[in-house]
JSON list of C-alpha atoms in Angstrom, two decimals:
[
{"chain": "A", "resi": 1, "resn": "ASP", "atom": "CA", "xyz": [-20.41, -62.39, -106.05]},
{"chain": "A", "resi": 2, "resn": "GLN", "atom": "CA", "xyz": [-20.59, -63.84, -102.86]},
{"chain": "A", "resi": 3, "resn": "GLN", "atom": "CA", "xyz": [-16.67, -63.39, -101.34]},
{"chain": "A", "resi": 4, "resn": "VAL", "atom": "CA", "xyz": [-17.34, -64.38, -98.00]},
{"chain": "A", "resi": 5, "resn": "LYS", "atom": "CA", "xyz": [-19.70, -68.13, -97.30]},
{"chain": "A", "resi": 6, "resn": "GLN", "atom": "CA", "xyz": [-20.90, -68.85, -94.57]},
{"chain": "A", "resi": 7, "resn": "ASN", "atom": "CA", "xyz": [-21.75, -72.89, -96.28]},
{"chain": "A", "resi": 8, "resn": "SER", "atom": "CA", "xyz": [-23.66, -74.02, -92.54]},
{"chain": "A", "resi": 9, "resn": "PRO", "atom": "CA", "xyz": [-26.93, -71.60, -92.32]},
{"chain": "A", "resi": 10, "resn": "SER", "atom": "CA", "xyz": [-27.91, -73.24, -88.67]},
{"chain": "A", "resi": 11, "resn": "LEU", "atom": "CA", "xyz": [-25.96, -75.52, -86.20]},
{"chain": "A", "resi": 12, "resn": "SER", "atom": "CA", "xyz": [-27.45, -77.68, -82.90]},
{"chain": "A", "resi": 13, "resn": "VAL", "atom": "CA", "xyz": [-24.43, -77.35, -80.30]},
{"chain": "A", "resi": 14, "resn": "GLN", "atom": "CA", "xyz": [-25.74, -79.61, -77.00]},
{"chain": "A", "resi": 15, "resn": "GLU", "atom": "CA", "xyz": [-24.09, -77.25, -73.57]},
{"chain": "A", "resi": 16, "resn": "GLY", "atom": "CA", "xyz": [-20.74, -77.47, -72.76]},
{"chain": "A", "resi": 17, "resn": "ARG", "atom": "CA", "xyz": [-19.71, -78.88, -75.96]},
{"chain": "A", "resi": 18, "resn": "ILE", "atom": "CA", "xyz": [-17.63, -77.69, -78.80]},
{"chain": "A", "resi": 19, "resn": "SER", "atom": "CA", "xyz": [-19.27, -75.44, -80.87]},
{"chain": "A", "resi": 20, "resn": "ILE", "atom": "CA", "xyz": [-17.95, -74.41, -84.29]},
{"chain": "A", "resi": 21, "resn": "LEU", "atom": "CA", "xyz": [-19.23, -72.03, -86.83]},
{"chain": "A", "resi": 22, "resn": "ASN", "atom": "CA", "xyz": [-17.10, -72.19, -90.68]},
{"chain": "A", "resi": 23, "resn": "CYS", "atom": "CA", "xyz": [-16.53, -69.10, -93.32]},
{"chain": "A", "resi": 24, "resn": "ASP", "atom": "CA", "xyz": [-15.05, -69.87, -96.51]},
{"chain": "A", "resi": 25, "resn": "TYR", "atom": "CA", "xyz": [-13.76, -66.35, -98.27]},
{"chain": "A", "resi": 26, "resn": "THR", "atom": "CA", "xyz": [-12.33, -65.75, -101.56]},
{"chain": "A", "resi": 27, "resn": "ASN", "atom": "CA", "xyz": [-9.94, -63.07, -101.46]},
{"chain": "A", "resi": 28, "resn": "SER", "atom": "CA", "xyz": [-6.99, -63.91, -100.93]},
{"chain": "A", "resi": 29, "resn": "MET", "atom": "CA", "xyz": [-6.06, -59.99, -100.85]},
{"chain": "A", "resi": 30, "resn": "PHE", "atom": "CA", "xyz": [-9.02, -59.42, -97.38]},
{"chain": "A", "resi": 31, "resn": "ASP", "atom": "CA", "xyz": [-6.19, -58.38, -94.27]},
{"chain": "A", "resi": 32, "resn": "TYR", "atom": "CA", "xyz": [-8.61, -58.27, -91.83]},
{"chain": "A", "resi": 33, "resn": "PHE", "atom": "CA", "xyz": [-11.23, -61.07, -90.17]},
{"chain": "A", "resi": 34, "resn": "LEU", "atom": "CA", "xyz": [-14.43, -60.48, -87.74]},
{"chain": "A", "resi": 35, "resn": "TRP", "atom": "CA", "xyz": [-16.72, -62.35, -86.48]},
{"chain": "A", "resi": 36, "resn": "TYR", "atom": "CA", "xyz": [-20.24, -60.27, -85.42]},
{"chain": "A", "resi": 37, "resn": "LYS", "atom": "CA", "xyz": [-23.25, -62.31, -82.95]},
{"chain": "A", "resi": 38, "resn": "LYS", "atom": "CA", "xyz": [-26.33, -61.76, -83.20]},
{"chain": "A", "resi": 39, "resn": "TYR", "atom": "CA", "xyz": [-29.86, -61.85, -81.11]},
{"chain": "A", "resi": 40, "resn": "PRO", "atom": "CA", "xyz": [-33.16, -61.50, -83.35]},
{"chain": "A", "resi": 41, "resn": "ALA", "atom": "CA", "xyz": [-34.37, -58.04, -83.45]},
{"chain": "A", "resi": 42, "resn": "GLU", "atom": "CA", "xyz": [-31.00, -56.42, -82.43]},
{"chain": "A", "resi": 43, "resn": "GLY", "atom": "CA", "xyz": [-27.96, -55.36, -85.37]},
{"chain": "A", "resi": 44, "resn": "PRO", "atom": "CA", "xyz": [-24.66, -57.29, -85.25]},
{"chain": "A", "resi": 45, "resn": "THR", "atom": "CA", "xyz": [-22.12, -56.52, -81.46]},
{"chain": "A", "resi": 46, "resn": "PHE", "atom": "CA", "xyz": [-18.46, -57.41, -82.61]},
{"chain": "A", "resi": 47, "resn": "LEU", "atom": "CA", "xyz": [-17.43, -60.51, -81.31]},
{"chain": "A", "resi": 48, "resn": "ILE", "atom": "CA", "xyz": [-13.40, -61.55, -81.83]},
{"chain": "A", "resi": 49, "resn": "SER", "atom": "CA", "xyz": [-11.25, -60.63, -84.56]},
{"chain": "A", "resi": 50, "resn": "ILE", "atom": "CA", "xyz": [-8.30, -61.68, -86.07]},
{"chain": "A", "resi": 51, "resn": "SER", "atom": "CA", "xyz": [-5.13, -60.30, -88.79]},
{"chain": "A", "resi": 52, "resn": "SER", "atom": "CA", "xyz": [-4.44, -61.68, -91.75]},
{"chain": "A", "resi": 53, "resn": "ILE", "atom": "CA", "xyz": [-0.64, -62.56, -90.07]},
{"chain": "A", "resi": 54, "resn": "LYS", "atom": "CA", "xyz": [-1.47, -64.69, -87.46]},
{"chain": "A", "resi": 55, "resn": "ASP", "atom": "CA", "xyz": [-3.69, -67.84, -87.57]},
{"chain": "A", "resi": 56, "resn": "LYS", "atom": "CA", "xyz": [-5.06, -67.92, -84.09]},
{"chain": "A", "resi": 57, "resn": "ASN", "atom": "CA", "xyz": [-6.49, -65.06, -82.04]},
{"chain": "A", "resi": 58, "resn": "GLU", "atom": "CA", "xyz": [-8.00, -66.33, -78.13]},
{"chain": "A", "resi": 59, "resn": "ASP", "atom": "CA", "xyz": [-10.85, -64.44, -76.17]},
{"chain": "A", "resi": 60, "resn": "GLY", "atom": "CA", "xyz": [-12.16, -66.52, -73.55]},
{"chain": "A", "resi": 61, "resn": "ARG", "atom": "CA", "xyz": [-14.84, -68.98, -74.43]},
{"chain": "A", "resi": 62, "resn": "PHE", "atom": "CA", "xyz": [-13.97, -67.73, -77.43]},
{"chain": "A", "resi": 63, "resn": "THR", "atom": "CA", "xyz": [-11.37, -68.17, -80.43]},
{"chain": "A", "resi": 64, "resn": "VAL", "atom": "CA", "xyz": [-10.46, -67.90, -83.87]},
{"chain": "A", "resi": 65, "resn": "PHE", "atom": "CA", "xyz": [-8.80, -69.60, -86.24]},
{"chain": "A", "resi": 66, "resn": "LEU", "atom": "CA", "xyz": [-7.31, -68.71, -89.77]},
{"chain": "A", "resi": 67, "resn": "ASN", "atom": "CA", "xyz": [-6.30, -71.33, -92.97]},
{"chain": "A", "resi": 68, "resn": "LYS", "atom": "CA", "xyz": [-5.18, -68.47, -95.89]},
{"chain": "A", "resi": 69, "resn": "SER", "atom": "CA", "xyz": [-3.54, -70.88, -97.73]},
{"chain": "A", "resi": 70, "resn": "ALA", "atom": "CA", "xyz": [-7.11, -72.63, -97.55]},
{"chain": "A", "resi": 71, "resn": "LYS", "atom": "CA", "xyz": [-8.57, -69.55, -97.09]},
{"chain": "A", "resi": 72, "resn": "HIS", "atom": "CA", "xyz": [-10.68, -71.15, -94.21]},
{"chain": "A", "resi": 73, "resn": "LEU", "atom": "CA", "xyz": [-11.75, -69.62, -91.25]},
{"chain": "A", "resi": 74, "resn": "SER", "atom": "CA", "xyz": [-13.74, -70.89, -87.56]},
{"chain": "A", "resi": 75, "resn": "LEU", "atom": "CA", "xyz": [-14.92, -69.62, -84.68]},
{"chain": "A", "resi": 76, "resn": "HIS", "atom": "CA", "xyz": [-14.82, -72.12, -81.86]},
{"chain": "A", "resi": 77, "resn": "ILE", "atom": "CA", "xyz": [-16.66, -71.57, -79.04]},
{"chain": "A", "resi": 78, "resn": "VAL", "atom": "CA", "xyz": [-15.77, -73.67, -75.61]},
{"chain": "A", "resi": 79, "resn": "PRO", "atom": "CA", "xyz": [-17.89, -74.29, -73.71]},
{"chain": "A", "resi": 80, "resn": "SER", "atom": "CA", "xyz": [-21.13, -74.26, -75.31]},
{"chain": "A", "resi": 81, "resn": "GLN", "atom": "CA", "xyz": [-23.90, -72.28, -73.28]},
{"chain": "A", "resi": 82, "resn": "PRO", "atom": "CA", "xyz": [-27.43, -71.59, -73.91]},
{"chain": "A", "resi": 83, "resn": "GLY", "atom": "CA", "xyz": [-26.68, -67.43, -74.54]},
{"chain": "A", "resi": 84, "resn": "ASP", "atom": "CA", "xyz": [-24.58, -68.77, -77.17]},
{"chain": "A", "resi": 85, "resn": "SER", "atom": "CA", "xyz": [-27.56, -69.36, -78.63]},
{"chain": "A", "resi": 86, "resn": "ALA", "atom": "CA", "xyz": [-27.71, -66.61, -81.64]},
{"chain": "A", "resi": 87, "resn": "VAL", "atom": "CA", "xyz": [-26.50, -66.49, -85.38]},
{"chain": "A", "resi": 88, "resn": "TYR", "atom": "CA", "xyz": [-23.05, -65.09, -85.62]},
{"chain": "A", "resi": 89, "resn": "PHE", "atom": "CA", "xyz": [-21.94, -63.36, -88.82]},
{"chain": "A", "resi": 90, "resn": "CYS", "atom": "CA", "xyz": [-18.58, -64.24, -90.65]},
{"chain": "A", "resi": 91, "resn": "ALA", "atom": "CA", "xyz": [-16.38, -60.24, -92.78]},
{"chain": "A", "resi": 92, "resn": "ALA", "atom": "CA", "xyz": [-13.17, -59.22, -93.80]},
{"chain": "A", "resi": 93, "resn": "ARG", "atom": "CA", "xyz": [-11.82, -56.75, -94.96]},
{"chain": "A", "resi": 94, "resn": "PHE", "atom": "CA", "xyz": [-10.86, -55.32, -98.15]},
{"chain": "A", "resi": 95, "resn": "GLY", "atom": "CA", "xyz": [-9.81, -51.68, -98.83]},
{"chain": "A", "resi": 96, "resn": "ASN", "atom": "CA", "xyz": [-12.29, -49.03, -97.12]},
{"chain": "A", "resi": 97, "resn": "GLN", "atom": "CA", "xyz": [-14.79, -52.37, -96.33]},
{"chain": "A", "resi": 98, "resn": "PHE", "atom": "CA", "xyz": [-16.56, -55.06, -94.79]},
{"chain": "A", "resi": 99, "resn": "TYR", "atom": "CA", "xyz": [-17.41, -58.22, -96.54]},
{"chain": "A", "resi": 100, "resn": "PHE", "atom": "CA", "xyz": [-20.37, -60.08, -94.67]},
{"chain": "A", "resi": 101, "resn": "GLY", "atom": "CA", "xyz": [-20.87, -63.81, -94.36]},
{"chain": "A", "resi": 102, "resn": "THR", "atom": "CA", "xyz": [-24.82, -65.27, -94.94]},
{"chain": "A", "resi": 103, "resn": "GLY", "atom": "CA", "xyz": [-24.69, -66.01, -91.39]},
{"chain": "A", "resi": 104, "resn": "THR", "atom": "CA", "xyz": [-24.72, -69.38, -89.53]},
{"chain": "A", "resi": 105, "resn": "SER", "atom": "CA", "xyz": [-27.69, -69.73, -86.75]},
{"chain": "A", "resi": 106, "resn": "LEU", "atom": "CA", "xyz": [-25.73, -71.37, -83.50]},
{"chain": "A", "resi": 107, "resn": "THR", "atom": "CA", "xyz": [-28.43, -73.33, -80.67]},
{"chain": "A", "resi": 108, "resn": "VAL", "atom": "CA", "xyz": [-27.59, -74.36, -77.76]},
{"chain": "A", "resi": 109, "resn": "ILE", "atom": "CA", "xyz": [-29.25, -76.79, -76.40]},
{"chain": "A", "resi": 110, "resn": "PRO", "atom": "CA", "xyz": [-29.85, -76.91, -71.90]},
{"chain": "B", "resi": 1, "resn": "ASP", "atom": "CA", "xyz": [-24.47, -44.73, -73.06]},
{"chain": "B", "resi": 2, "resn": "GLY", "atom": "CA", "xyz": [-23.81, -44.01, -76.44]},
{"chain": "B", "resi": 3, "resn": "GLY", "atom": "CA", "xyz": [-25.35, -46.21, -79.75]},
{"chain": "B", "resi": 4, "resn": "ILE", "atom": "CA", "xyz": [-26.75, -45.31, -82.96]},
{"chain": "B", "resi": 5, "resn": "THR", "atom": "CA", "xyz": [-30.42, -45.41, -82.82]},
{"chain": "B", "resi": 6, "resn": "GLN", "atom": "CA", "xyz": [-32.37, -46.89, -85.87]},
{"chain": "B", "resi": 7, "resn": "SER", "atom": "CA", "xyz": [-35.80, -45.17, -86.49]},
{"chain": "B", "resi": 8, "resn": "PRO", "atom": "CA", "xyz": [-38.60, -46.84, -87.15]},
{"chain": "B", "resi": 9, "resn": "LYS", "atom": "CA", "xyz": [-37.80, -50.27, -86.92]},
{"chain": "B", "resi": 10, "resn": "TYR", "atom": "CA", "xyz": [-40.99, -51.52, -88.57]},
{"chain": "B", "resi": 11, "resn": "LEU", "atom": "CA", "xyz": [-41.84, -49.72, -91.42]},
{"chain": "B", "resi": 12, "resn": "PHE", "atom": "CA", "xyz": [-44.50, -50.25, -94.07]},
{"chain": "B", "resi": 13, "resn": "ARG", "atom": "CA", "xyz": [-44.99, -48.39, -97.81]},
{"chain": "B", "resi": 14, "resn": "LYS", "atom": "CA", "xyz": [-46.98, -48.70, -100.78]},
{"chain": "B", "resi": 15, "resn": "GLU", "atom": "CA", "xyz": [-45.57, -49.02, -103.95]},
{"chain": "B", "resi": 16, "resn": "GLY", "atom": "CA", "xyz": [-44.01, -45.89, -105.76]},
{"chain": "B", "resi": 17, "resn": "GLN", "atom": "CA", "xyz": [-44.11, -44.09, -102.56]},
{"chain": "B", "resi": 18, "resn": "ASN", "atom": "CA", "xyz": [-40.01, -42.86, -101.68]},
{"chain": "B", "resi": 19, "resn": "VAL", "atom": "CA", "xyz": [-39.64, -43.51, -97.52]},
{"chain": "B", "resi": 20, "resn": "THR", "atom": "CA", "xyz": [-36.79, -42.62, -95.11]},
{"chain": "B", "resi": 21, "resn": "LEU", "atom": "CA", "xyz": [-35.53, -44.34, -93.03]},
{"chain": "B", "resi": 22, "resn": "SER", "atom": "CA", "xyz": [-33.29, -42.06, -90.22]},
{"chain": "B", "resi": 23, "resn": "CYS", "atom": "CA", "xyz": [-29.83, -42.90, -88.16]},
{"chain": "B", "resi": 24, "resn": "GLU", "atom": "CA", "xyz": [-28.79, -41.56, -85.37]},
{"chain": "B", "resi": 25, "resn": "GLN", "atom": "CA", "xyz": [-24.86, -42.41, -83.65]},
{"chain": "B", "resi": 26, "resn": "ASN", "atom": "CA", "xyz": [-24.69, -40.07, -80.28]},
{"chain": "B", "resi": 27, "resn": "LEU", "atom": "CA", "xyz": [-20.02, -42.86, -80.07]},
{"chain": "B", "resi": 28, "resn": "ASN", "atom": "CA", "xyz": [-19.02, -39.48, -82.07]},
{"chain": "B", "resi": 29, "resn": "HIS", "atom": "CA", "xyz": [-18.01, -41.42, -85.15]},
{"chain": "B", "resi": 30, "resn": "ASP", "atom": "CA", "xyz": [-16.65, -40.00, -88.92]},
{"chain": "B", "resi": 31, "resn": "ALA", "atom": "CA", "xyz": [-17.76, -43.22, -90.67]},
{"chain": "B", "resi": 32, "resn": "MET", "atom": "CA", "xyz": [-21.62, -44.77, -90.78]},
{"chain": "B", "resi": 33, "resn": "TYR", "atom": "CA", "xyz": [-22.89, -47.73, -93.32]},
{"chain": "B", "resi": 34, "resn": "TRP", "atom": "CA", "xyz": [-26.22, -48.24, -94.69]},
{"chain": "B", "resi": 35, "resn": "TYR", "atom": "CA", "xyz": [-26.18, -52.70, -95.44]},
{"chain": "B", "resi": 36, "resn": "ARG", "atom": "CA", "xyz": [-30.06, -54.75, -96.42]},
{"chain": "B", "resi": 37, "resn": "GLN", "atom": "CA", "xyz": [-29.47, -57.93, -95.56]},
{"chain": "B", "resi": 38, "resn": "ASP", "atom": "CA", "xyz": [-32.49, -60.63, -97.78]},
{"chain": "B", "resi": 39, "resn": "PRO", "atom": "CA", "xyz": [-32.80, -63.68, -96.98]},
{"chain": "B", "resi": 40, "resn": "GLY", "atom": "CA", "xyz": [-29.86, -66.49, -97.20]},
{"chain": "B", "resi": 41, "resn": "GLN", "atom": "CA", "xyz": [-27.80, -63.45, -97.70]},
{"chain": "B", "resi": 42, "resn": "GLY", "atom": "CA", "xyz": [-25.17, -61.24, -96.40]},
{"chain": "B", "resi": 43, "resn": "LEU", "atom": "CA", "xyz": [-25.02, -57.67, -95.80]},
{"chain": "B", "resi": 44, "resn": "ARG", "atom": "CA", "xyz": [-24.92, -55.56, -99.20]},
{"chain": "B", "resi": 45, "resn": "LEU", "atom": "CA", "xyz": [-23.35, -52.35, -98.45]},
{"chain": "B", "resi": 46, "resn": "ILE", "atom": "CA", "xyz": [-25.86, -49.09, -99.87]},
{"chain": "B", "resi": 47, "resn": "TYR", "atom": "CA", "xyz": [-24.35, -46.40, -99.35]},
{"chain": "B", "resi": 48, "resn": "TYR", "atom": "CA", "xyz": [-21.45, -44.95, -96.65]},
{"chain": "B", "resi": 49, "resn": "SER", "atom": "CA", "xyz": [-19.96, -42.11, -95.37]},
{"chain": "B", "resi": 50, "resn": "GLN", "atom": "CA", "xyz": [-16.64, -41.28, -94.34]},
{"chain": "B", "resi": 51, "resn": "ILE", "atom": "CA", "xyz": [-17.14, -37.75, -92.54]},
{"chain": "B", "resi": 52, "resn": "VAL", "atom": "CA", "xyz": [-19.36, -35.59, -93.37]},
{"chain": "B", "resi": 53, "resn": "ASN", "atom": "CA", "xyz": [-21.02, -33.77, -96.54]},
{"chain": "B", "resi": 54, "resn": "ASP", "atom": "CA", "xyz": [-19.42, -36.65, -98.17]},
{"chain": "B", "resi": 55, "resn": "PHE", "atom": "CA", "xyz": [-20.67, -40.06, -99.47]},
{"chain": "B", "resi": 56, "resn": "GLN", "atom": "CA", "xyz": [-20.28, -43.14, -101.52]},
{"chain": "B", "resi": 57, "resn": "LYS", "atom": "CA", "xyz": [-22.03, -45.94, -103.36]},
{"chain": "B", "resi": 58, "resn": "GLY", "atom": "CA", "xyz": [-21.69, -49.04, -101.62]},
{"chain": "B", "resi": 59, "resn": "ASP", "atom": "CA", "xyz": [-22.25, -52.37, -104.07]},
{"chain": "B", "resi": 60, "resn": "ILE", "atom": "CA", "xyz": [-26.06, -51.75, -104.26]},
{"chain": "B", "resi": 61, "resn": "ALA", "atom": "CA", "xyz": [-26.95, -48.20, -104.08]},
{"chain": "B", "resi": 62, "resn": "GLU", "atom": "CA", "xyz": [-28.87, -48.56, -107.55]},
{"chain": "B", "resi": 63, "resn": "GLY", "atom": "CA", "xyz": [-33.02, -46.89, -106.37]},
{"chain": "B", "resi": 64, "resn": "TYR", "atom": "CA", "xyz": [-31.29, -45.86, -102.95]},
{"chain": "B", "resi": 65, "resn": "SER", "atom": "CA", "xyz": [-30.17, -41.72, -101.65]},
{"chain": "B", "resi": 66, "resn": "VAL", "atom": "CA", "xyz": [-28.38, -40.11, -98.32]},
{"chain": "B", "resi": 67, "resn": "SER", "atom": "CA", "xyz": [-26.94, -37.51, -97.24]},
{"chain": "B", "resi": 68, "resn": "ARG", "atom": "CA", "xyz": [-24.16, -36.03, -94.50]},
{"chain": "B", "resi": 69, "resn": "GLU", "atom": "CA", "xyz": [-25.05, -33.25, -92.90]},
{"chain": "B", "resi": 70, "resn": "LYS", "atom": "CA", "xyz": [-24.25, -33.28, -89.88]},
{"chain": "B", "resi": 71, "resn": "LYS", "atom": "CA", "xyz": [-22.21, -36.11, -88.22]},
{"chain": "B", "resi": 72, "resn": "GLU", "atom": "CA", "xyz": [-24.33, -37.68, -86.28]},
{"chain": "B", "resi": 73, "resn": "SER", "atom": "CA", "xyz": [-26.55, -38.02, -88.81]},
{"chain": "B", "resi": 74, "resn": "PHE", "atom": "CA", "xyz": [-26.77, -40.24, -91.67]},
{"chain": "B", "resi": 75, "resn": "PRO", "atom": "CA", "xyz": [-30.18, -41.19, -92.93]},
{"chain": "B", "resi": 76, "resn": "LEU", "atom": "CA", "xyz": [-31.25, -43.53, -96.08]},
{"chain": "B", "resi": 77, "resn": "THR", "atom": "CA", "xyz": [-34.63, -42.67, -98.90]},
{"chain": "B", "resi": 78, "resn": "VAL", "atom": "CA", "xyz": [-35.66, -45.59, -100.50]},
{"chain": "B", "resi": 79, "resn": "THR", "atom": "CA", "xyz": [-37.22, -43.80, -103.62]},
{"chain": "B", "resi": 80, "resn": "SER", "atom": "CA", "xyz": [-39.53, -45.77, -106.28]},
{"chain": "B", "resi": 81, "resn": "ALA", "atom": "CA", "xyz": [-36.75, -46.63, -108.29]},
{"chain": "B", "resi": 82, "resn": "GLN", "atom": "CA", "xyz": [-35.85, -49.59, -105.85]},
{"chain": "B", "resi": 83, "resn": "LYS", "atom": "CA", "xyz": [-37.42, -52.53, -107.34]},
{"chain": "B", "resi": 84, "resn": "ASN", "atom": "CA", "xyz": [-37.44, -54.63, -104.38]},
{"chain": "B", "resi": 85, "resn": "PRO", "atom": "CA", "xyz": [-36.83, -52.28, -101.20]},
{"chain": "B", "resi": 86, "resn": "THR", "atom": "CA", "xyz": [-38.60, -55.38, -98.56]},
{"chain": "B", "resi": 87, "resn": "ALA", "atom": "CA", "xyz": [-35.80, -55.86, -96.63]},
{"chain": "B", "resi": 88, "resn": "PHE", "atom": "CA", "xyz": [-34.28, -55.57, -93.18]},
{"chain": "B", "resi": 89, "resn": "TYR", "atom": "CA", "xyz": [-32.27, -52.22, -93.00]},
{"chain": "B", "resi": 90, "resn": "LEU", "atom": "CA", "xyz": [-29.24, -51.75, -91.07]},
{"chain": "B", "resi": 91, "resn": "CYS", "atom": "CA", "xyz": [-26.84, -49.07, -90.75]},
{"chain": "B", "resi": 92, "resn": "ALA", "atom": "CA", "xyz": [-23.37, -48.79, -89.13]},
{"chain": "B", "resi": 93, "resn": "SER", "atom": "CA", "xyz": [-20.77, -46.26, -87.79]},
{"chain": "B", "resi": 94, "resn": "SER", "atom": "CA", "xyz": [-16.88, -46.80, -86.98]},
{"chain": "B", "resi": 95, "resn": "ILE", "atom": "CA", "xyz": [-14.41, -44.05, -85.64]},
{"chain": "B", "resi": 96, "resn": "THR", "atom": "CA", "xyz": [-12.38, -44.16, -89.03]},
{"chain": "B", "resi": 97, "resn": "LEU", "atom": "CA", "xyz": [-13.40, -45.87, -92.18]},
{"chain": "B", "resi": 98, "resn": "THR", "atom": "CA", "xyz": [-10.87, -48.10, -91.92]},
{"chain": "B", "resi": 99, "resn": "ASP", "atom": "CA", "xyz": [-11.23, -49.05, -87.96]},
{"chain": "B", "resi": 100, "resn": "ARG", "atom": "CA", "xyz": [-9.89, -52.29, -87.33]},
{"chain": "B", "resi": 101, "resn": "ASP", "atom": "CA", "xyz": [-12.37, -52.89, -84.71]},
{"chain": "B", "resi": 102, "resn": "GLY", "atom": "CA", "xyz": [-15.36, -53.17, -86.81]},
{"chain": "B", "resi": 103, "resn": "TYR", "atom": "CA", "xyz": [-18.79, -51.29, -86.47]},
{"chain": "B", "resi": 104, "resn": "THR", "atom": "CA", "xyz": [-21.60, -50.94, -84.37]},
{"chain": "B", "resi": 105, "resn": "PHE", "atom": "CA", "xyz": [-24.47, -51.33, -85.94]},
{"chain": "B", "resi": 106, "resn": "GLY", "atom": "CA", "xyz": [-28.36, -49.74, -84.94]},
{"chain": "B", "resi": 107, "resn": "SER", "atom": "CA", "xyz": [-31.11, -52.23, -84.13]},
{"chain": "B", "resi": 108, "resn": "GLY", "atom": "CA", "xyz": [-32.54, -52.51, -88.17]},
{"chain": "B", "resi": 109, "resn": "THR", "atom": "CA", "xyz": [-35.56, -50.68, -89.48]},
{"chain": "B", "resi": 110, "resn": "ARG", "atom": "CA", "xyz": [-37.95, -53.71, -91.33]},
{"chain": "B", "resi": 111, "resn": "LEU", "atom": "CA", "xyz": [-39.32, -52.21, -94.58]},
{"chain": "B", "resi": 112, "resn": "THR", "atom": "CA", "xyz": [-41.95, -53.58, -95.92]},
{"chain": "B", "resi": 113, "resn": "VAL", "atom": "CA", "xyz": [-43.97, -52.75, -98.94]},
{"chain": "B", "resi": 114, "resn": "VAL", "atom": "CA", "xyz": [-47.15, -53.16, -99.04]}
]
């Protein structure tokens, strides 16, 4: 049973435009959310996080939005750059465990 | 440079054989984890360890075994009891089990059963 879902396996965006990656979850007890970025043949690396008591967290070009009532998390990248092309995983924490989504492959077209 | 090293990068195994995947970290992290990734699925937790000589089963522990004799090392053995072992395996670590900064991941081992 997938508690964290990323329904879009892939996304293509023109360089300079906004990339929006989405994540839905089912467990209302998740208290912390993260986004990871993964390049081919490498492990995921931490990108940005948000606590369940907040609805927005910003770090440079990256902003994460949390809508608890909709159980929805999104990552905005503005402006998108070719180096952002990677697979993005969302993750949610409950207790001692993080639950990961299936990933969205972002391609930023120069 | 601190990090997590997984070896080998690619591993081929014959059916019925046990195989051990290596994971070493020099980050002085207490907690370590093994995840499995299959196409179209998220990362699924196999085992995790909070401290040395202690480890707990994750969601899909059947057919796997681990040990944590040293803080730096958390090897994963894929036994012949694992019905579908072909997958991408990721090792991770964190300062503590409840570290809010998330995990540091290794670069993974791709295991193929031939």
